[in-house]
mmCIF file of C-alpha atoms in Angstrom:
data_model
loop_
_atom_site.group_PDB
_atom_site.id
_atom_site.type_symbol
_atom_site.label_atom_id
_atom_site.label_comp_id
_atom_site.label_asym_id
_atom_site.label_seq_id
_atom_site.Cartn_x
_atom_site.Cartn_y
_atom_site.Cartn_z
ATOM 1 C CA MET A 1 38.174 -8.309 -44.026
ATOM 2 C CA ALA A 2 39.869 -7.679 -47.387
ATOM 3 C CA TYR A 3 38.094 -5.951 -50.265
ATOM 4 C CA PHE A 4 39.319 -6.028 -53.860
ATOM 5 C CA MET A 5 37.728 -3.786 -56.505
ATOM 6 C CA THR A 6 38.151 -5.358 -59.928
ATOM 7 C CA TRP A 7 37.138 -2.355 -62.000
ATOM 8 C CA SER A 8 35.702 1.133 -61.454
ATOM 9 C CA ASN A 9 32.764 2.776 -59.731
ATOM 10 C CA PHE A 10 32.832 6.394 -60.942
ATOM 11 C CA ASN A 11 29.081 6.692 -60.360
ATOM 12 C CA GLU A 12 25.962 4.584 -59.874
ATOM 13 C CA GLY A 13 25.767 3.932 -63.629
ATOM 14 C CA ASN A 14 29.144 2.154 -63.800
ATOM 15 C CA PHE A 15 29.825 -1.541 -63.352
ATOM 16 C CA ASP A 16 32.243 -2.511 -60.602
ATOM 17 C CA GLU A 17 33.776 -5.297 -62.647
ATOM 18 C CA PRO A 18 34.504 -6.136 -66.308
ATOM 19 C CA TYR A 19 31.313 -7.017 -68.139
ATOM 20 C CA MET A 20 29.921 -8.545 -71.327
ATOM 21 C CA VAL A 21 28.815 -6.107 -74.043
ATOM 22 C CA THR A 22 27.185 -8.818 -76.143
ATOM 23 C CA ALA A 23 27.095 -12.602 -75.927
ATOM 24 C CA LYS A 24 30.404 -12.767 -77.833
ATOM 25 C CA ARG A 25 32.123 -9.480 -76.997
ATOM 26 C CA GLY A 26 33.114 -8.297 -73.567
ATOM 27 C CA HIS A 27 34.961 -5.532 -71.768
ATOM 28 C CA GLU A 28 38.676 -5.512 -72.601
ATOM 29 C CA MET A 29 39.536 -7.046 -69.207
ATOM 30 C CA VAL A 30 36.738 -9.634 -69.072
ATOM 31 C CA ASN A 31 38.997 -12.598 -69.904
ATOM 32 C CA GLN A 32 41.376 -11.687 -67.103
ATOM 33 C CA PHE A 33 38.417 -11.242 -64.753
ATOM 34 C CA ILE A 34 37.150 -14.758 -65.605
ATOM 35 C CA ASP A 35 40.652 -16.144 -64.940
ATOM 36 C CA PHE A 36 40.666 -14.295 -61.622
ATOM 37 C CA TYR A 37 37.222 -15.665 -60.714
ATOM 38 C CA ASN A 38 38.288 -19.240 -61.495
ATOM 39 C CA ALA A 39 41.667 -19.005 -59.755
ATOM 40 C CA PRO A 40 41.921 -21.162 -56.612
ATOM 41 C CA GLN A 41 43.404 -18.217 -54.711
ATOM 42 C CA SER A 42 40.290 -16.015 -55.126
ATOM 43 C CA ALA A 43 37.097 -16.319 -53.079
ATOM 44 C CA PHE A 44 33.797 -14.697 -54.028
ATOM 45 C CA ALA A 45 30.768 -14.226 -51.760
ATOM 46 C CA LYS A 46 29.162 -17.627 -52.398
ATOM 47 C CA GLU A 47 32.453 -19.362 -51.546
ATOM 48 C CA LEU A 48 32.984 -17.661 -48.195
ATOM 49 C CA PRO A 49 32.587 -19.672 -44.980
ATOM 50 C CA ASP A 50 30.478 -18.860 -41.950
ATOM 51 C CA PHE A 51 32.821 -16.456 -40.199
ATOM 52 C CA GLY A 52 31.024 -17.024 -36.918
ATOM 53 C CA LYS A 53 32.421 -20.565 -36.834
ATOM 54 C CA LEU A 54 36.031 -19.659 -37.599
ATOM 55 C CA SER A 55 38.679 -20.247 -34.971
ATOM 56 C CA VAL A 56 40.885 -17.182 -34.673
ATOM 57 C CA LYS A 57 44.016 -16.449 -32.677
ATOM 58 C CA ALA A 58 44.415 -13.049 -31.085
ATOM 59 C CA VAL A 59 47.683 -11.286 -31.862
ATOM 60 C CA PRO A 60 49.112 -8.161 -30.255
ATOM 61 C CA ALA A 61 48.127 -4.893 -31.905
ATOM 62 C CA GLU A 62 50.740 -2.737 -33.545
ATOM 63 C CA ALA A 63 52.744 -0.917 -30.915
ATOM 64 C CA GLU A 64 52.302 2.353 -32.822
ATOM 65 C CA TYR A 65 50.798 3.688 -36.008
ATOM 66 C CA GLY A 66 50.043 7.001 -37.661
ATOM 67 C CA TYR A 67 49.026 8.713 -40.865
ATOM 68 C CA ILE A 68 49.158 12.242 -42.289
ATOM 69 C CA SER A 69 45.796 13.970 -42.720
ATOM 70 C CA ALA A 70 47.141 17.223 -44.223
ATOM 71 C CA PRO A 71 48.571 18.084 -46.689
ATOM 72 C CA SER A 72 46.980 15.878 -49.345
ATOM 73 C CA SER A 73 48.869 13.714 -51.804
ATOM 74 C CA MET A 74 50.453 15.749 -54.655
ATOM 75 C CA GLU A 75 49.354 19.040 -53.099
ATOM 76 C CA ARG A 76 51.381 22.091 -54.151
ATOM 77 C CA ILE A 77 53.036 23.601 -51.056
ATOM 78 C CA LEU A 78 53.929 27.191 -51.860
ATOM 79 C CA ALA A 79 53.602 28.860 -48.443
ATOM 80 C CA PRO A 80 53.828 27.948 -44.747
ATOM 81 C CA LEU A 81 51.059 25.667 -43.498
ATOM 82 C CA GLN A 82 50.074 23.393 -40.642
ATOM 83 C CA VAL A 83 50.867 19.709 -41.116
ATOM 84 C CA ARG A 84 48.412 17.419 -39.308
ATOM 85 C CA ALA A 85 48.459 13.727 -38.466
ATOM 86 C CA LYS A 86 46.720 11.035 -36.451
ATOM 87 C CA ALA A 87 48.871 8.744 -34.351
ATOM 88 C CA ALA A 88 48.574 6.275 -31.499
ATOM 89 C CA GLY A 89 50.720 3.802 -29.628
ATOM 90 C CA THR A 90 53.669 3.703 -27.267
ATOM 91 C CA PHE A 91 56.003 6.058 -29.132
ATOM 92 C CA LYS A 92 57.811 8.786 -27.163
ATOM 93 C CA ASP A 93 58.869 11.114 -29.994
ATOM 94 C CA ALA A 94 56.791 12.365 -32.924
ATOM 95 C CA ARG A 95 58.014 14.695 -35.635
ATOM 96 C CA PHE A 96 57.538 15.637 -39.271
ATOM 97 C CA THR A 97 60.280 15.624 -41.896
ATOM 98 C CA LEU A 98 60.477 17.054 -45.402
ATOM 99 C CA THR A 99 62.393 14.961 -47.916
ATOM 100 C CA LYS A 100 63.582 15.827 -51.405
ATOM 101 C CA LYS A 101 63.054 13.715 -54.517
ATOM 102 C CA ASP A 102 66.197 11.672 -53.779
ATOM 103 C CA GLY A 103 65.008 10.931 -50.226
ATOM 104 C CA THR A 104 67.403 13.229 -48.378
ATOM 105 C CA VAL A 105 65.927 14.982 -45.335
ATOM 106 C CA ALA A 106 65.795 18.753 -45.877
ATOM 107 C CA ALA A 107 63.919 19.839 -42.737
ATOM 108 C CA THR A 108 62.574 18.460 -39.460
ATOM 109 C CA PHE A 109 60.045 19.963 -37.043
ATOM 110 C CA PRO A 110 58.130 18.590 -34.022
ATOM 111 C CA ALA A 111 54.678 17.026 -34.170
ATOM 112 C CA VAL A 112 52.903 18.486 -31.168
ATOM 113 C CA LYS A 113 49.973 16.675 -29.566
ATOM 114 C CA LYS A 114 46.771 18.720 -29.966
ATOM 115 C CA GLY A 115 44.229 16.204 -28.717
ATOM 116 C CA GLU A 116 43.607 12.498 -28.361
ATOM 117 C CA GLY A 117 45.629 10.978 -31.195
ATOM 118 C CA VAL A 118 45.880 14.322 -33.034
ATOM 119 C CA TYR A 119 49.253 15.890 -33.838
ATOM 120 C CA ALA A 120 50.271 19.035 -35.709
ATOM 121 C CA GLY A 121 53.402 20.891 -36.747
ATOM 122 C CA TRP A 122 54.194 24.140 -38.535
ATOM 123 C CA LEU A 123 55.876 23.916 -41.938
ATOM 124 C CA SER A 124 57.708 27.269 -41.963
ATOM 125 C CA ASP A 125 59.230 29.532 -44.590
ATOM 126 C CA GLU A 126 62.663 28.310 -43.504
ATOM 127 C CA ALA A 127 61.664 24.666 -43.999
ATOM 128 C CA LEU A 128 60.276 25.442 -47.459
ATOM 129 C CA ALA A 129 63.482 27.222 -48.405
ATOM 130 C CA SER A 130 65.524 24.244 -47.182
ATOM 131 C CA VAL A 131 63.694 21.717 -49.343
ATOM 132 C CA GLY A 132 63.727 23.921 -52.465
ATOM 133 C CA ARG A 133 61.743 23.410 -55.664
ATOM 134 C CA THR A 134 61.169 19.688 -56.004
ATOM 135 C CA VAL A 135 58.771 16.778 -55.952
ATOM 136 C CA GLY A 136 59.269 15.495 -52.437
ATOM 137 C CA ALA A 137 57.410 14.210 -49.405
ATOM 138 C CA VAL A 138 56.059 15.155 -45.994
ATOM 139 C CA ASN A 139 56.691 12.336 -43.513
ATOM 140 C CA LEU A 140 55.396 11.419 -40.075
ATOM 141 C CA VAL A 141 58.218 9.919 -38.009
ATOM 142 C CA LEU A 142 57.532 8.080 -34.735
ATOM 143 C CA ASP A 143 60.532 7.157 -32.595
ATOM 144 C CA GLY A 144 62.804 7.444 -35.619
ATOM 145 C CA LYS A 145 60.657 5.271 -37.900
ATOM 146 C CA THR A 146 58.583 6.631 -40.801
ATOM 147 C CA ALA A 147 54.920 5.859 -40.083
ATOM 148 C CA ASP A 148 53.462 7.607 -43.140
ATOM 149 C CA SER A 149 54.629 9.599 -46.139
ATOM 150 C CA VAL A 150 52.711 11.877 -48.519
ATOM 151 C CA GLN A 151 54.210 12.946 -51.843
ATOM 152 C CA VAL A 152 53.842 16.687 -52.543
ATOM 153 C CA LEU A 153 55.113 19.422 -54.865
ATOM 154 C CA PHE A 154 57.354 21.857 -52.982
ATOM 155 C CA ASN A 155 57.629 25.421 -54.332
ATOM 156 C CA MET A 156 56.229 24.419 -57.730
ATOM 157 C CA PRO A 157 53.417 26.795 -58.744
ATOM 158 C CA ALA A 158 50.789 25.477 -61.134
ATOM 159 C CA PRO A 159 51.459 26.480 -64.761
ATOM 160 C CA ALA A 160 49.285 29.142 -66.338
ATOM 161 C CA PRO A 161 45.875 27.749 -67.367
ATOM 162 C CA ASP A 162 45.872 26.244 -70.861
ATOM 163 C CA PRO A 163 42.664 24.558 -72.058
ATOM 164 C CA ALA A 164 44.657 22.322 -74.406
ATOM 165 C CA LEU A 165 47.116 21.117 -71.802
ATOM 166 C CA SER A 166 47.285 17.650 -70.249
ATOM 167 C CA GLU A 167 50.855 17.453 -68.972
ATOM 168 C CA ARG A 168 54.068 19.344 -69.701
ATOM 169 C CA ARG A 169 57.641 18.914 -68.593
ATOM 170 C CA GLU A 170 59.029 21.163 -65.865
ATOM 171 C CA ASN A 171 62.707 22.120 -65.587
ATOM 172 C CA GLY A 172 63.645 19.673 -68.320
ATOM 173 C CA GLU A 173 62.266 16.679 -66.421
ATOM 174 C CA ALA A 174 59.833 14.278 -68.007
ATOM 175 C CA GLY A 175 56.311 15.647 -67.821
ATOM 176 C CA LEU A 176 54.992 12.205 -66.899
ATOM 177 C CA ASP A 177 56.987 9.191 -65.734
ATOM 178 C CA PHE A 178 54.540 6.318 -66.264
ATOM 179 C CA HIS A 179 56.105 3.721 -63.961
ATOM 180 C CA TYR A 180 54.092 0.562 -63.498
ATOM 181 C CA THR A 181 54.620 -2.868 -61.963
ATOM 182 C CA ILE A 182 52.036 -5.440 -63.034
ATOM 183 C CA ASN A 183 51.684 -9.221 -63.007
ATOM 184 C CA LYS A 184 50.331 -11.615 -65.609
ATOM 185 C CA GLY A 185 46.992 -10.395 -66.876
ATOM 186 C CA GLY A 186 47.499 -7.154 -64.982
ATOM 187 C CA TYR A 187 46.740 -3.591 -65.834
ATOM 188 C CA ALA A 188 48.012 -0.130 -64.870
ATOM 189 C CA GLY A 189 46.906 3.343 -65.825
ATOM 190 C CA VAL A 190 47.036 7.044 -65.170
ATOM 191 C CA ILE A 191 44.126 9.436 -65.758
ATOM 192 C CA LYS A 192 44.042 13.223 -65.906
ATOM 193 C CA SER A 193 40.614 14.787 -65.507
ATOM 194 C CA LEU A 194 39.741 17.318 -68.216
ATOM 195 C CA LYS A 195 36.110 18.009 -67.341
ATOM 196 C CA GLY A 196 34.960 21.277 -68.840
ATOM 197 C CA VAL A 197 37.801 21.410 -71.388
ATOM 198 C CA ASN A 198 36.743 22.396 -74.910
ATOM 199 C CA TRP A 199 39.047 21.134 -77.685
ATOM 200 C CA SER A 200 36.854 22.409 -80.518
ATOM 201 C CA ASP A 201 39.744 24.422 -81.993
ATOM 202 C CA TYR A 202 42.107 21.432 -81.993
ATOM 203 C CA ASN A 203 42.388 18.329 -84.168
ATOM 204 C CA ALA A 204 44.899 16.000 -82.511
ATOM 205 C CA ILE A 205 46.769 14.978 -79.364
ATOM 206 C CA GLN A 206 50.545 15.269 -79.515
ATOM 207 C CA PHE A 207 53.323 14.184 -77.144
ATOM 208 C CA TRP A 208 56.894 12.968 -76.934
ATOM 209 C CA ILE A 209 57.266 9.376 -75.772
ATOM 210 C CA THR A 210 60.305 7.357 -74.710
ATOM 211 C CA PRO A 211 59.298 3.672 -74.413
ATOM 212 C CA ASP A 212 61.470 1.065 -72.701
ATOM 213 C CA GLY A 213 61.013 -1.587 -75.382
ATOM 214 C CA LYS A 214 59.130 -4.081 -73.223
ATOM 215 C CA GLY A 215 56.262 -4.111 -75.701
ATOM 216 C CA GLN A 216 53.246 -4.331 -73.440
ATOM 217 C CA LYS A 217 49.789 -3.316 -74.648
ATOM 218 C CA LEU A 218 49.779 0.502 -74.592
ATOM 219 C CA ILE A 219 46.497 2.398 -74.956
ATOM 220 C CA ILE A 220 45.942 6.149 -75.229
ATOM 221 C CA GLN A 221 42.402 7.087 -74.223
ATOM 222 C CA THR A 222 40.129 10.101 -74.153
ATOM 223 C CA ASN A 223 36.565 10.242 -72.911
ATOM 224 C CA SER A 224 33.899 12.317 -74.641
ATOM 225 C CA ASN A 225 30.288 12.526 -73.458
ATOM 226 C CA GLY A 226 30.863 9.541 -71.180
ATOM 227 C CA GLU A 227 32.210 7.195 -73.882
ATOM 228 C CA ASP A 228 35.847 6.054 -74.009
ATOM 229 C CA PHE A 229 37.765 6.536 -77.280
ATOM 230 C CA GLU A 230 41.094 4.740 -77.730
ATOM 231 C CA VAL A 231 44.191 4.360 -79.904
ATOM 232 C CA ASP A 232 46.424 1.263 -79.595
ATOM 233 C CA LEU A 233 50.163 2.091 -79.512
ATOM 234 C CA THR A 234 51.436 -1.390 -78.649
ATOM 235 C CA GLU A 235 53.800 -1.530 -81.635
ATOM 236 C CA LEU A 236 55.334 1.775 -80.614
ATOM 237 C CA ALA A 237 55.896 0.439 -77.059
ATOM 238 C CA LYS A 238 58.301 -2.157 -78.512
ATOM 239 C CA LYS A 239 60.780 0.598 -79.378
ATOM 240 C CA THR A 240 63.216 2.492 -77.168
ATOM 241 C CA GLU A 241 64.092 5.718 -78.974
ATOM 242 C CA PRO A 242 62.298 8.992 -78.138
ATOM 243 C CA GLN A 243 59.800 10.094 -80.751
ATOM 244 C CA LEU A 244 57.123 12.697 -81.326
ATOM 245 C CA VAL A 245 53.651 11.191 -81.707
ATOM 246 C CA LYS A 246 50.668 13.030 -83.183
ATOM 247 C CA LEU A 247 47.285 11.294 -82.929
ATOM 248 C CA PRO A 248 44.462 12.914 -84.925
ATOM 249 C CA PHE A 249 41.127 12.682 -83.137
ATOM 250 C CA SER A 250 39.871 10.659 -86.112
ATOM 251 C CA LEU A 251 42.116 7.747 -84.989
ATOM 252 C CA PHE A 252 40.319 7.399 -81.654
ATOM 253 C CA LYS A 253 37.686 4.654 -81.818
ATOM 254 C CA GLY A 254 34.715 4.668 -79.445
ATOM 255 C CA LYS A 255 34.101 1.529 -77.390
ATOM 256 C CA ASN A 256 30.398 1.865 -78.122
ATOM 257 C CA GLY A 257 30.801 3.033 -81.713
ATOM 258 C CA GLY A 258 30.080 6.669 -80.910
ATOM 259 C CA VAL A 259 31.408 9.848 -82.502
ATOM 260 C CA PHE A 260 34.137 11.799 -80.695
ATOM 261 C CA ASP A 261 32.881 15.234 -79.620
ATOM 262 C CA LYS A 262 35.794 17.677 -79.208
ATOM 263 C CA SER A 263 33.690 20.040 -77.125
ATOM 264 C CA ALA A 264 32.860 17.453 -74.432
ATOM 265 C CA VAL A 265 36.217 15.958 -73.393
ATOM 266 C CA GLN A 266 36.216 14.550 -69.849
ATOM 267 C CA HIS A 267 39.612 12.918 -69.368
ATOM 268 C CA PHE A 268 42.893 11.883 -70.938
ATOM 269 C CA ALA A 269 44.357 8.522 -69.915
ATOM 270 C CA ILE A 270 47.261 6.156 -70.532
ATOM 271 C CA TYR A 271 46.800 2.425 -69.905
ATOM 272 C CA CYS A 272 49.103 -0.571 -70.105
ATOM 273 C CA ASN A 273 48.187 -4.271 -70.023
ATOM 274 C CA THR A 274 50.637 -7.156 -69.723
ATOM 275 C CA ILE A 275 51.316 -9.390 -72.708
ATOM 276 C CA GLY A 276 52.624 -12.830 -71.805
ATOM 277 C CA ASP A 277 53.122 -14.570 -68.480
ATOM 278 C CA ALA A 278 55.996 -12.645 -66.910
ATOM 279 C CA PRO A 279 55.502 -9.786 -64.424
ATOM 280 C CA VAL A 280 56.546 -6.379 -65.764
ATOM 281 C CA ASP A 281 58.377 -3.506 -64.082
ATOM 282 C CA SER A 282 58.520 -0.708 -66.591
ATOM 283 C CA HIS A 283 59.012 3.039 -67.207
ATOM 284 C CA ILE A 284 57.531 4.908 -70.164
ATOM 285 C CA TYR A 285 58.200 8.651 -70.318
ATOM 286 C CA PHE A 286 55.716 11.131 -71.798
ATOM 287 C CA ASP A 287 56.623 14.773 -72.393
ATOM 288 C CA ASP A 288 54.652 17.814 -73.523
ATOM 289 C CA ILE A 289 51.238 16.136 -73.820
ATOM 290 C CA GLN A 290 48.833 18.607 -75.425
ATOM 291 C CA ALA A 291 46.058 19.126 -77.928
ATOM 292 C CA VAL A 292 47.244 20.681 -81.202
ATOM 293 C CA LYS A 293 45.696 21.994 -84.417
#
């Protein structure tokens, strides 16, 4: 049974799909949602058949499968730890590998069976030293084939706390590589939670941006007291040269007409929507995103 969430469900007060605000004005994705609803390829509850009457053909189960349960995605690995996984099937050899950003294998160690379908291995000091300081991955390998991979941060301590900080570059690399692949009417985004951050002493958001010139709809968003406030940078997304952008808080417009409260910021987000019919595969680089006076 497939399930497709068409919007968000942050809490019980949120809609799970784009919605109408008034009779003539809807959520920014409502037109695409209507197109999706009317598309012959989509099926909603009232269109589903009686599954009890369906004729199905049994197929063999996967010979083997597995997934990593620890560490978590994008976890900072700064010291030795136990890597854990669940796996099942007919495989004869199970092991973990550590790969660098370019995909090269830096370390390998056995995945030892600890119980029914439970495997574990020790990520040692030597393995950490071998992989170095990089964004890489921990992989579960069964009989030479990668069954699961979790992206992590090897030997990269968190920067010192900064209440104005959203994302900074590290070692000269882009602070945020916003890479998205979306189809017609599609949408992609990245959100950084800032709950508890107080920007009362600041007046703007500033960052370096390097667009790729594909000119899709680009939205910068903050959320204050539960309301989203946005600035449209679509014209800027048509360019390709790096540039420093400073967005005073006064430019951010509330979706419900509210007033932006600097002391109650909840998140910072970047969103991109397709314009036109062609699918888009794009990179937009953001550096040194921060609140400034």
